[in-house]
Short mmCIF file of N, CA and C and ligand atoms in Angstrom, two decimals:
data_model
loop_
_atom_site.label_atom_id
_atom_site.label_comp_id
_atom_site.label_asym_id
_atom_site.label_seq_id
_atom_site.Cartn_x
_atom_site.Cartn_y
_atom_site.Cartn_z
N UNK A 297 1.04 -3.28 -21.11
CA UNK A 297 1.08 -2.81 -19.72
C UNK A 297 2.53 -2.58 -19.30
N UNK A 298 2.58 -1.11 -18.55
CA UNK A 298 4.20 -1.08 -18.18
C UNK A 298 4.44 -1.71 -17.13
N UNK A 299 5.66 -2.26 -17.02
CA UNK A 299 6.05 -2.64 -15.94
C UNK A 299 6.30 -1.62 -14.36
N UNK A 300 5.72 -1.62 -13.52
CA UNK A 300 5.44 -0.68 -12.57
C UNK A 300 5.74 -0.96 -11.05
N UNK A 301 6.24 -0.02 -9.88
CA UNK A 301 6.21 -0.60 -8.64
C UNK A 301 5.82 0.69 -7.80
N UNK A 302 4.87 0.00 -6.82
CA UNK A 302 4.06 0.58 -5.68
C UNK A 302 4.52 0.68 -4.45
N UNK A 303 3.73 1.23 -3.99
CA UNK A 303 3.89 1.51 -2.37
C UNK A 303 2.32 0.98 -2.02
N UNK A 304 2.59 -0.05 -0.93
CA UNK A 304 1.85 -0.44 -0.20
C UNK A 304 2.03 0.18 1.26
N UNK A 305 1.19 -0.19 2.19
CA UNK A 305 1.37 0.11 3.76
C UNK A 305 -0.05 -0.77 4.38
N UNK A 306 0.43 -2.08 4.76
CA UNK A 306 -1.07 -2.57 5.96
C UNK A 306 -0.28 -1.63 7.34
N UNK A 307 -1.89 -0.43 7.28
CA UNK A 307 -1.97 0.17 8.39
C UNK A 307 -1.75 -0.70 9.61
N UNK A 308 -1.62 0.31 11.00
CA UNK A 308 -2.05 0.03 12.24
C UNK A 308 -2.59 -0.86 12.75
N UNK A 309 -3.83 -0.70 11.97
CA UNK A 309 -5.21 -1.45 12.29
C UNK A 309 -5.13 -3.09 11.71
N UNK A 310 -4.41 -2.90 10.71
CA UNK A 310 -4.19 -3.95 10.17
C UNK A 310 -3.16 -4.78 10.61
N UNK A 311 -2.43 -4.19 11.05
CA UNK A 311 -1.29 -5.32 12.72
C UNK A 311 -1.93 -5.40 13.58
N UNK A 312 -2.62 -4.76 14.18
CA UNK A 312 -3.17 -5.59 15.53
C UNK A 312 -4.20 -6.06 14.96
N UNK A 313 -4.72 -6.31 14.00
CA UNK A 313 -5.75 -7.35 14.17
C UNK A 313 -5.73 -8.52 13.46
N UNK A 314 -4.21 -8.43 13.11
CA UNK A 314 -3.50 -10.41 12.64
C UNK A 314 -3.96 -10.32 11.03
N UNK A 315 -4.05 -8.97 10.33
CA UNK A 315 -4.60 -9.24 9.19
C UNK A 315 -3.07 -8.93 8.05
N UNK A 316 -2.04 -9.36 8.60
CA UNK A 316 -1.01 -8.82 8.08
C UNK A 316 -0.99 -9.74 6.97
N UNK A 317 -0.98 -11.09 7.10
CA UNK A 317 -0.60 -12.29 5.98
C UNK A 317 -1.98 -12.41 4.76
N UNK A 318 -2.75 -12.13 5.69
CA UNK A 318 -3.82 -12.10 4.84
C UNK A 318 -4.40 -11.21 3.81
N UNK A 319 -3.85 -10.05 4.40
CA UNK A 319 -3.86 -8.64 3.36
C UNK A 319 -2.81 -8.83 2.46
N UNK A 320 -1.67 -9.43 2.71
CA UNK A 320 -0.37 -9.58 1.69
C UNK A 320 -1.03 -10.66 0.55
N UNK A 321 -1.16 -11.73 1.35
CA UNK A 321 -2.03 -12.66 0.63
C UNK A 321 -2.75 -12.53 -0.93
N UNK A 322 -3.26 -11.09 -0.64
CA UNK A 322 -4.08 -10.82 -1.44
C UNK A 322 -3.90 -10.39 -2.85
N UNK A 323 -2.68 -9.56 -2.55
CA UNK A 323 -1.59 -8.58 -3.59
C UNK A 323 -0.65 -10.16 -4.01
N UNK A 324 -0.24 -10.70 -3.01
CA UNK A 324 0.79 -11.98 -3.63
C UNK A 324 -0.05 -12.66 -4.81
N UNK A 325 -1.46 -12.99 -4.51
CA UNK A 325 -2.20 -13.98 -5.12
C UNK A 325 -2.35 -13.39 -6.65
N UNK A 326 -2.21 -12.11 -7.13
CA UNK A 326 -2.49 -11.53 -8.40
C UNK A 326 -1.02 -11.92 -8.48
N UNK A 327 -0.35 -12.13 -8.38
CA UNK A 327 1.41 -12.61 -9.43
C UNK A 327 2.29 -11.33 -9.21
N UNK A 328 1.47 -10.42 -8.64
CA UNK A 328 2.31 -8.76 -8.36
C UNK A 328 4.40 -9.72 -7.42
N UNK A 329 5.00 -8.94 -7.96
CA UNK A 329 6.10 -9.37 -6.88
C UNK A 329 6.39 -8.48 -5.36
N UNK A 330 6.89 -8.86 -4.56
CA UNK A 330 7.18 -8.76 -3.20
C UNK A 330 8.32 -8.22 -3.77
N UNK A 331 9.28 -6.92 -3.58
CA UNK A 331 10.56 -6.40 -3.77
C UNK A 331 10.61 -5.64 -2.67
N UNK A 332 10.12 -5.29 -1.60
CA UNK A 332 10.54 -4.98 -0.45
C UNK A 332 9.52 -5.39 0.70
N UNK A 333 10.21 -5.48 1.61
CA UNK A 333 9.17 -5.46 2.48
C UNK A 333 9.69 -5.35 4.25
N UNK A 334 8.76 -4.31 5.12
CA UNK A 334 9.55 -4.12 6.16
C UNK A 334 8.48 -3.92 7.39
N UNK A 335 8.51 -4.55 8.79
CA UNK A 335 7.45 -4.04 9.52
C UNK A 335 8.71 -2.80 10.39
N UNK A 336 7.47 -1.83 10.51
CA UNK A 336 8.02 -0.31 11.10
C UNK A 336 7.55 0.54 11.72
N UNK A 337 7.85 1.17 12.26
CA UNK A 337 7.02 2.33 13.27
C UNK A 337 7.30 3.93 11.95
N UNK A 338 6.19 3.79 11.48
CA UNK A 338 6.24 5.55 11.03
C UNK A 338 6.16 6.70 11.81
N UNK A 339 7.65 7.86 11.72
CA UNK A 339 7.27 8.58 12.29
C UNK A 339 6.58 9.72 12.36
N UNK A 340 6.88 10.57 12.72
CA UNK A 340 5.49 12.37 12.81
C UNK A 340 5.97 12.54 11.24
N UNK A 341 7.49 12.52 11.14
CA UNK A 341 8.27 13.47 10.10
C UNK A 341 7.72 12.47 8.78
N UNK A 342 7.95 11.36 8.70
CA UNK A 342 7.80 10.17 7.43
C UNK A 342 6.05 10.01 7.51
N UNK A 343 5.40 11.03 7.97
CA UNK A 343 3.99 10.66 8.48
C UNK A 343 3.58 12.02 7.52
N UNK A 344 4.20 12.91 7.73
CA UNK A 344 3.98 14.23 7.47
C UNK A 344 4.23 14.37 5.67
N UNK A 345 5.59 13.76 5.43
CA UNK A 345 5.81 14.01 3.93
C UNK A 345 5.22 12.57 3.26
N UNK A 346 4.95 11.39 4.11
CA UNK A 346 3.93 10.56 3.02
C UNK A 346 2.39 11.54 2.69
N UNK A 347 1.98 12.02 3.85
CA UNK A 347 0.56 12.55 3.61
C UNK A 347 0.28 13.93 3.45
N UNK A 348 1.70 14.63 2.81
CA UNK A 348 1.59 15.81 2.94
C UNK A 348 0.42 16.59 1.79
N UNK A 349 0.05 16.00 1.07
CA UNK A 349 -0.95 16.34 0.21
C UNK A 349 -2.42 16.33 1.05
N UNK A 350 -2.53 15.96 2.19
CA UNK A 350 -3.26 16.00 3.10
C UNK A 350 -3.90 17.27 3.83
N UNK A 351 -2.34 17.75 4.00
CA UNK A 351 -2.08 18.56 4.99
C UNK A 351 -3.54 19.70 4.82
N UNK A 352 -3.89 20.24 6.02
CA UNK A 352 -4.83 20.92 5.99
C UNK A 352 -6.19 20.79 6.47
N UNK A 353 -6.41 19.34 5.92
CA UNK A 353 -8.06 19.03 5.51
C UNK A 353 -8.32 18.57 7.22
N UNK A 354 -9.52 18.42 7.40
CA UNK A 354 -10.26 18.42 8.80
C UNK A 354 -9.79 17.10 9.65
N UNK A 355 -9.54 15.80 8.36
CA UNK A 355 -8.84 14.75 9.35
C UNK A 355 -7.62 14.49 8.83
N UNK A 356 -7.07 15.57 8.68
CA UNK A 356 -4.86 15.30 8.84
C UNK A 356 -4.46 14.75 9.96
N UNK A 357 -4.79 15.81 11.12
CA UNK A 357 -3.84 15.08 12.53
C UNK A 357 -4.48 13.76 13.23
N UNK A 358 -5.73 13.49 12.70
CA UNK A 358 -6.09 12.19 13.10
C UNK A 358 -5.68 10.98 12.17
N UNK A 359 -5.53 11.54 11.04
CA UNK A 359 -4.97 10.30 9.97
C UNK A 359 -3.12 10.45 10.41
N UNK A 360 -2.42 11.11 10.75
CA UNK A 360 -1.32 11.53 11.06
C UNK A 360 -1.21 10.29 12.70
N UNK A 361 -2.11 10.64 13.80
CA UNK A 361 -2.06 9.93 14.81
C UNK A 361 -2.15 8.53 14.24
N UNK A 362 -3.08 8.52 13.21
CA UNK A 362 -3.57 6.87 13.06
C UNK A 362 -2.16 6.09 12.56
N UNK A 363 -1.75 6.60 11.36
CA UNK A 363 -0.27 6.06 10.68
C UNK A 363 0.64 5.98 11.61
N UNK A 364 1.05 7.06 13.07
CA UNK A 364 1.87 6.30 13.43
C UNK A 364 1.94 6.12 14.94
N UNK A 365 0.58 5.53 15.29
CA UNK A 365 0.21 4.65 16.86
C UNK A 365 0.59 3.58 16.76
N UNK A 366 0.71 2.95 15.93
CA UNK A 366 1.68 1.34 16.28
C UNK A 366 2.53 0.89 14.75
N UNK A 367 3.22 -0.14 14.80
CA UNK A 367 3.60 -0.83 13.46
C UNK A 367 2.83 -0.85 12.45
N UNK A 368 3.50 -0.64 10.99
CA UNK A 368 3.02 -1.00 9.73
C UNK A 368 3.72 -2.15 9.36
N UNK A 369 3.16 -2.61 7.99
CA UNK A 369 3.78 -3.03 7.09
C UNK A 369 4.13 -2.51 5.70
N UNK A 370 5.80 -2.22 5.02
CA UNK A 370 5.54 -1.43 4.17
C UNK A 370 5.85 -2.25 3.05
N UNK A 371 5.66 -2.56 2.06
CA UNK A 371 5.80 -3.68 0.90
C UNK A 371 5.76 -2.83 -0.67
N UNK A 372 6.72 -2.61 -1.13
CA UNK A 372 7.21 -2.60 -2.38
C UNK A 372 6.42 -3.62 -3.34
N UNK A 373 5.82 -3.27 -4.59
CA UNK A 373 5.47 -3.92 -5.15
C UNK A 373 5.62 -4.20 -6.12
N UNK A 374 5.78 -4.85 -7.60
CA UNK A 374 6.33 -4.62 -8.43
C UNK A 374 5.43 -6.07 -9.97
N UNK A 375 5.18 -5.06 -10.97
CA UNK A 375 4.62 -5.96 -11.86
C UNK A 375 3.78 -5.00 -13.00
N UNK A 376 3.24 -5.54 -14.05
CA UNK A 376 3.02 -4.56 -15.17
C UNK A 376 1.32 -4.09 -14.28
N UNK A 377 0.67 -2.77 -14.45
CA UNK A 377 0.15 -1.86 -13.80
C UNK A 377 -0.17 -2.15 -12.49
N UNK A 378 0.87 -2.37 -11.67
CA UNK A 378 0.48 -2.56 -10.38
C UNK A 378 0.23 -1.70 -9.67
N UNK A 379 0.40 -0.33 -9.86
CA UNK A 379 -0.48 0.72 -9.46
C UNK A 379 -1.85 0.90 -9.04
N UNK A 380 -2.46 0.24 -10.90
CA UNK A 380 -3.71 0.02 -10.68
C UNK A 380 -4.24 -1.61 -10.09
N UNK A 381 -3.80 -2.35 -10.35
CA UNK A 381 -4.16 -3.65 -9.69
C UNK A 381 -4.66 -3.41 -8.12
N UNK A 382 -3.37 -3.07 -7.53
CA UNK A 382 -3.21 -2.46 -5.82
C UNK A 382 -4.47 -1.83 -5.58
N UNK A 383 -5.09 -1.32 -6.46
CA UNK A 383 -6.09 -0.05 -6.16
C UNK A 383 -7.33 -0.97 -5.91
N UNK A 384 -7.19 -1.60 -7.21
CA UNK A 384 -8.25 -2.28 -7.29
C UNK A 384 -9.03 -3.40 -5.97
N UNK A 385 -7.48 -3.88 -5.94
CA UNK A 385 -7.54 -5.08 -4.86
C UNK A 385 -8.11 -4.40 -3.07
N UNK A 386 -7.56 -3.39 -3.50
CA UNK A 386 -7.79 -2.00 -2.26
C UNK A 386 -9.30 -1.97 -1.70
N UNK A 387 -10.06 -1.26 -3.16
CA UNK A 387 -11.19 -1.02 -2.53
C UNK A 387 -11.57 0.64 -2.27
N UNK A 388 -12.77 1.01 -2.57
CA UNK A 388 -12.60 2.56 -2.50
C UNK A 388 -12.00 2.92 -0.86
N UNK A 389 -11.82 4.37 -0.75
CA UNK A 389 -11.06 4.66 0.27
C UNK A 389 -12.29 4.79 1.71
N UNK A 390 -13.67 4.65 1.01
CA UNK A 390 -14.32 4.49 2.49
C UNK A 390 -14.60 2.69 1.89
N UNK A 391 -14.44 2.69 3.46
CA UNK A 391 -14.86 0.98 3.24
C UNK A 391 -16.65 0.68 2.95
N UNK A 392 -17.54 1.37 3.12
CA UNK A 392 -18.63 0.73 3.33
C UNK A 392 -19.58 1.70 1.45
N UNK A 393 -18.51 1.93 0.73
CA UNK A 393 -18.27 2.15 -0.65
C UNK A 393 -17.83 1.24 -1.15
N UNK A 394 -16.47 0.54 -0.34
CA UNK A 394 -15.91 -0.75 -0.68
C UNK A 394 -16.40 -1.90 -1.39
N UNK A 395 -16.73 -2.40 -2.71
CA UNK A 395 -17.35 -4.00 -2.96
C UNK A 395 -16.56 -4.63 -2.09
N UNK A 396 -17.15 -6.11 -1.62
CA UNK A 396 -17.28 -7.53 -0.95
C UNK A 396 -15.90 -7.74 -2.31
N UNK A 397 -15.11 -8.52 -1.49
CA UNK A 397 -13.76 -9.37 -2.38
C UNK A 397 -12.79 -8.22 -2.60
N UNK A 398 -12.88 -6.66 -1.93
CA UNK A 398 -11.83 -6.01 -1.91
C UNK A 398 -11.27 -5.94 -0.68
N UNK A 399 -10.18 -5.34 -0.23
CA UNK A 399 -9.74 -5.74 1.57
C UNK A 399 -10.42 -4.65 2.17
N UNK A 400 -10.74 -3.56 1.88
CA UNK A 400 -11.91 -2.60 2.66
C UNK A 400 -12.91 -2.89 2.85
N UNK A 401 -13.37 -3.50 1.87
CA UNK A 401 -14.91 -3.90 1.70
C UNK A 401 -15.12 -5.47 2.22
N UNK A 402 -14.18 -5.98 2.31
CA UNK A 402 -13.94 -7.24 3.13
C UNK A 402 -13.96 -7.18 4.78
N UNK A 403 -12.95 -6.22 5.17
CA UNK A 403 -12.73 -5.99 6.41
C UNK A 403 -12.55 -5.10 7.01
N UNK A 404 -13.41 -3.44 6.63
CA UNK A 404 -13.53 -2.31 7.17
C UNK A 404 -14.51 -2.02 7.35
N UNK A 405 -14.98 -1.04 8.60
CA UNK A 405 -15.87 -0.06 8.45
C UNK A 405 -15.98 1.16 8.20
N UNK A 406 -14.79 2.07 8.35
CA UNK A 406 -14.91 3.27 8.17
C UNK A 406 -13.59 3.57 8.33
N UNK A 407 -13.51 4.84 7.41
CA UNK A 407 -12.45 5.47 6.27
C UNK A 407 -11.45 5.69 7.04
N UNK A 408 -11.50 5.80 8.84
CA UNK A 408 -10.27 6.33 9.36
C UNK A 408 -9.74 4.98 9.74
N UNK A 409 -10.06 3.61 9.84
CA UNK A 409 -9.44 2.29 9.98
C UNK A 409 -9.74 1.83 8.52
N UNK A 410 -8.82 2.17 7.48
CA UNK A 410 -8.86 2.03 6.38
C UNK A 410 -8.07 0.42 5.88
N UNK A 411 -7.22 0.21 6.82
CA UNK A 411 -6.67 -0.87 6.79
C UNK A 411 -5.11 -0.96 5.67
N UNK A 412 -5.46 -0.57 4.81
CA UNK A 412 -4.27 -0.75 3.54
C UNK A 412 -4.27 0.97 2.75
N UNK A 413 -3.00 1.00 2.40
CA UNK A 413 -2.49 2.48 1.63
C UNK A 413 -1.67 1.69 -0.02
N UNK A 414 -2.41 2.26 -0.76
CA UNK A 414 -1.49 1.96 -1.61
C UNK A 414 -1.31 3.61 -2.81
N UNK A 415 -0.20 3.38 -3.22
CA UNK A 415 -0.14 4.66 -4.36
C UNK A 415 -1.14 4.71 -5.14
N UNK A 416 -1.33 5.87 -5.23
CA UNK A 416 -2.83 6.47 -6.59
C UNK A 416 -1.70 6.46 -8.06
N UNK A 417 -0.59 7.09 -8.33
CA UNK A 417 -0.45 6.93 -9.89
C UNK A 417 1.53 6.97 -9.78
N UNK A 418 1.64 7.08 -10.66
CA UNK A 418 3.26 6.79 -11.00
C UNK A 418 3.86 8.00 -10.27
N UNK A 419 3.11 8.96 -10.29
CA UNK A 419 4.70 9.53 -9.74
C UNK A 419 4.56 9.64 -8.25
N UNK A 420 3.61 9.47 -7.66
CA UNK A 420 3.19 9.14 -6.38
C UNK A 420 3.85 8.28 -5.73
N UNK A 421 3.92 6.50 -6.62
CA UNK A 421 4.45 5.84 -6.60
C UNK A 421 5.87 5.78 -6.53
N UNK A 422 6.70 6.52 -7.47
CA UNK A 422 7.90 7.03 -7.34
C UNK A 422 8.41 7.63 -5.84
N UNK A 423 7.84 8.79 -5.57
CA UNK A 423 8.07 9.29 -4.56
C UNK A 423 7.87 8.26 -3.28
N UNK A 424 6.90 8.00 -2.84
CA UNK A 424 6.40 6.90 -1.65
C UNK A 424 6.99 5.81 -1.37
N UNK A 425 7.67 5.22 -2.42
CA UNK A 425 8.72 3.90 -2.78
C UNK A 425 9.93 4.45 -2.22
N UNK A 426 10.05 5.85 -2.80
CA UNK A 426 11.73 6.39 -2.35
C UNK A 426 11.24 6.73 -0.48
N UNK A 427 10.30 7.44 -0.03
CA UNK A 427 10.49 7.78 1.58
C UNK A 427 10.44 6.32 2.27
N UNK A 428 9.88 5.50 2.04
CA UNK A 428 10.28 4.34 2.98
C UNK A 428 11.06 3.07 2.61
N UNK A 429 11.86 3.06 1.28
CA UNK A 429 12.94 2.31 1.39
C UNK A 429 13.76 2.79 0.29
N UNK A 430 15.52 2.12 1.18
CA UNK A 430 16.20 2.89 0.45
C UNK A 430 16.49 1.53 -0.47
N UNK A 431 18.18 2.28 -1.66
CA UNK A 431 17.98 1.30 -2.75
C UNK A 431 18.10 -0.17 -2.56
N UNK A 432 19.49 -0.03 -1.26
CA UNK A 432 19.55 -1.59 -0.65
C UNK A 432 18.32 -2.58 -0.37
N UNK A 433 17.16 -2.15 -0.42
CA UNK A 433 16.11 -2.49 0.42
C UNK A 433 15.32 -3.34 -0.71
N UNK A 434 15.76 -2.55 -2.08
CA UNK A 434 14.54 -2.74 -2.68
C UNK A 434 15.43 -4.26 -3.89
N UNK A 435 14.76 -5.39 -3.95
CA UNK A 435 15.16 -6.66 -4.25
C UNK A 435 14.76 -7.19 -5.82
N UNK A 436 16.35 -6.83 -6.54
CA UNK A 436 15.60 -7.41 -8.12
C UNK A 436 16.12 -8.91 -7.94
N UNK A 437 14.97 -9.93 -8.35
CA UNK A 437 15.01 -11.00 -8.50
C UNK A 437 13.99 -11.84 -9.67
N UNK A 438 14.28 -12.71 -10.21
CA UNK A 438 13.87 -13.30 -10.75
C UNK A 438 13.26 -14.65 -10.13
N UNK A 439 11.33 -14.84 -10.74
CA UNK A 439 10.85 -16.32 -10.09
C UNK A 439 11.06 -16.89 -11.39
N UNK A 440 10.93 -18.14 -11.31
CA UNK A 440 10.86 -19.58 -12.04
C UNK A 440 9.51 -19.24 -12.88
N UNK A 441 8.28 -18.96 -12.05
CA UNK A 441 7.29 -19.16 -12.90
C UNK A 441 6.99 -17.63 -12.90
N UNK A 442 7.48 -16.62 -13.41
CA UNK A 442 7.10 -15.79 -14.22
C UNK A 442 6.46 -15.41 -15.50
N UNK A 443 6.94 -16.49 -15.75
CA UNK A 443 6.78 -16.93 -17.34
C UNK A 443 4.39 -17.16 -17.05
N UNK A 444 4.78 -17.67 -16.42
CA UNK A 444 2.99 -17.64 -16.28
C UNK A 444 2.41 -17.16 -15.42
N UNK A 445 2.89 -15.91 -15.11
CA UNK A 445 2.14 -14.75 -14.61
C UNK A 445 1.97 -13.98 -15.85
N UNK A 446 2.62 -13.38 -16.50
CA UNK A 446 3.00 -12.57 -17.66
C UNK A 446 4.11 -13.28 -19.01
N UNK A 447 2.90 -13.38 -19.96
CA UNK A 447 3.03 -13.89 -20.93
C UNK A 447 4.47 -12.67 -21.72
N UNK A 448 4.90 -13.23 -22.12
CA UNK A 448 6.10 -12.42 -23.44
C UNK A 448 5.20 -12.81 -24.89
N UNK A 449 4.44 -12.81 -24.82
CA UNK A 449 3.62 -13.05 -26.48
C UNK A 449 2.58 -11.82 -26.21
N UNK A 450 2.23 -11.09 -25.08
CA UNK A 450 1.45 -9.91 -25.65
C UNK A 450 0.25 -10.49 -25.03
P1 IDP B 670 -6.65 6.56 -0.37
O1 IDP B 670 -5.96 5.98 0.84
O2 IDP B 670 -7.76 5.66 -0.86
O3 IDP B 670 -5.72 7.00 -1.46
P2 IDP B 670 -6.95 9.40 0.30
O4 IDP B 670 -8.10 10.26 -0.13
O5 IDP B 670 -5.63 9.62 -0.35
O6 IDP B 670 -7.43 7.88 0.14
O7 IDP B 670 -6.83 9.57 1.86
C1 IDP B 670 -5.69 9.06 2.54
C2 IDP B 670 -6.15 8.41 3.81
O8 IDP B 670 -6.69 9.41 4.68
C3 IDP B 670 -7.28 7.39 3.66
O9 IDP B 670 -6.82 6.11 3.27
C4 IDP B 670 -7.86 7.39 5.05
O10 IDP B 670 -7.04 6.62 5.95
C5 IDP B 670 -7.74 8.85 5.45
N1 IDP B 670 -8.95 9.61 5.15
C6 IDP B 670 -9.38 10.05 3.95
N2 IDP B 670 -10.56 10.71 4.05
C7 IDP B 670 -10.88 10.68 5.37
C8 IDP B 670 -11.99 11.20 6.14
O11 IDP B 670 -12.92 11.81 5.61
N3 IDP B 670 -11.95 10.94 7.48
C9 IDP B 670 -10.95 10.27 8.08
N4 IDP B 670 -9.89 9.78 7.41
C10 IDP B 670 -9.86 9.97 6.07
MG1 MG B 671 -4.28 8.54 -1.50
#
């Protein structure tokens, strides 16, 4: 597994309704590392080129309003396929598709209070990591118990 780092975002919905620690919670609890992390107001412009692959489809300017009516959280992630882990932990993108023990399927109803964003594949990831933090932001560190998150024997 390569070593990999994501873009997270607990939506809107997911600050006002106190689910900030608990959604982190979730991504912390798989051994993934924390290398950035920032609460923020997204704007039209950082709204526009995160979702610009969007652009067009019938709910852009409502997913556009939704990202940036109040604070996010944006969290850097970092660990071997954490791309896909994130996804996993995610939950499909409508919640009531969502399995029970994912955070959609835990605590959504529907696709426009989606609750959590995370990157679909590496270069996505690349890009999305670079629009909301810069290099200062982003934190190489070493834990103690790494060693038993991820084995060095394979
Ligand atoms: P993803 O977040 O699971 O990657 P995408 O298809 O990339 O899903 O869509 C981005 C976001 O756009 C979704 O998380 C959701 O907030 C919103 N969205 C997607 N499809 C719909 C829809 O049909 N109605 C309203 N919002 C949608
Ligand atoms: Mg997507």
């Amino acid at each position: 597994m390569e070593l990999e780092r994501t873009l997270v975002l607990v939506k809107p919905d997911g600050v006002q309704r106190g689910l900030v620690g608990t959604i982190i919670g979730r991504f912390e609890g798989t051994g993934m590392k924390i290398v950035g992390m920032k609460l923020m107001h997204v704007s039209e412009d950082l709204a526009s080129r995160h979702y610009a692959e969007h652009e067009g489809k019938p709910f852009y300017d409502g997913l556009v309003n939704y990202i940036t009516s109040a604070p996010i959280v944006a969290l850097c992630l970092e660990g071997p396929d954490a791309i896909a882990i994130t996804r996993k932990l995610m939950g499909a993108t409508r919640p009531n598709e969502a399995p029970p023990g994912t955070i959609r399927g835990d605590f959504g109803i529907e696709v426009s209070r989606n609750l959590v964003h995370g990157s679909a594949n590496k270069q996505d990831a690349a890009r999305e990591v670079g629009l909301f933090f810069n290099d200062a932001e982003l934190i190489d560190y070493a834990r103690s118990n790494d060693v038993w998150i991820v084995s060095d024997e394979g």
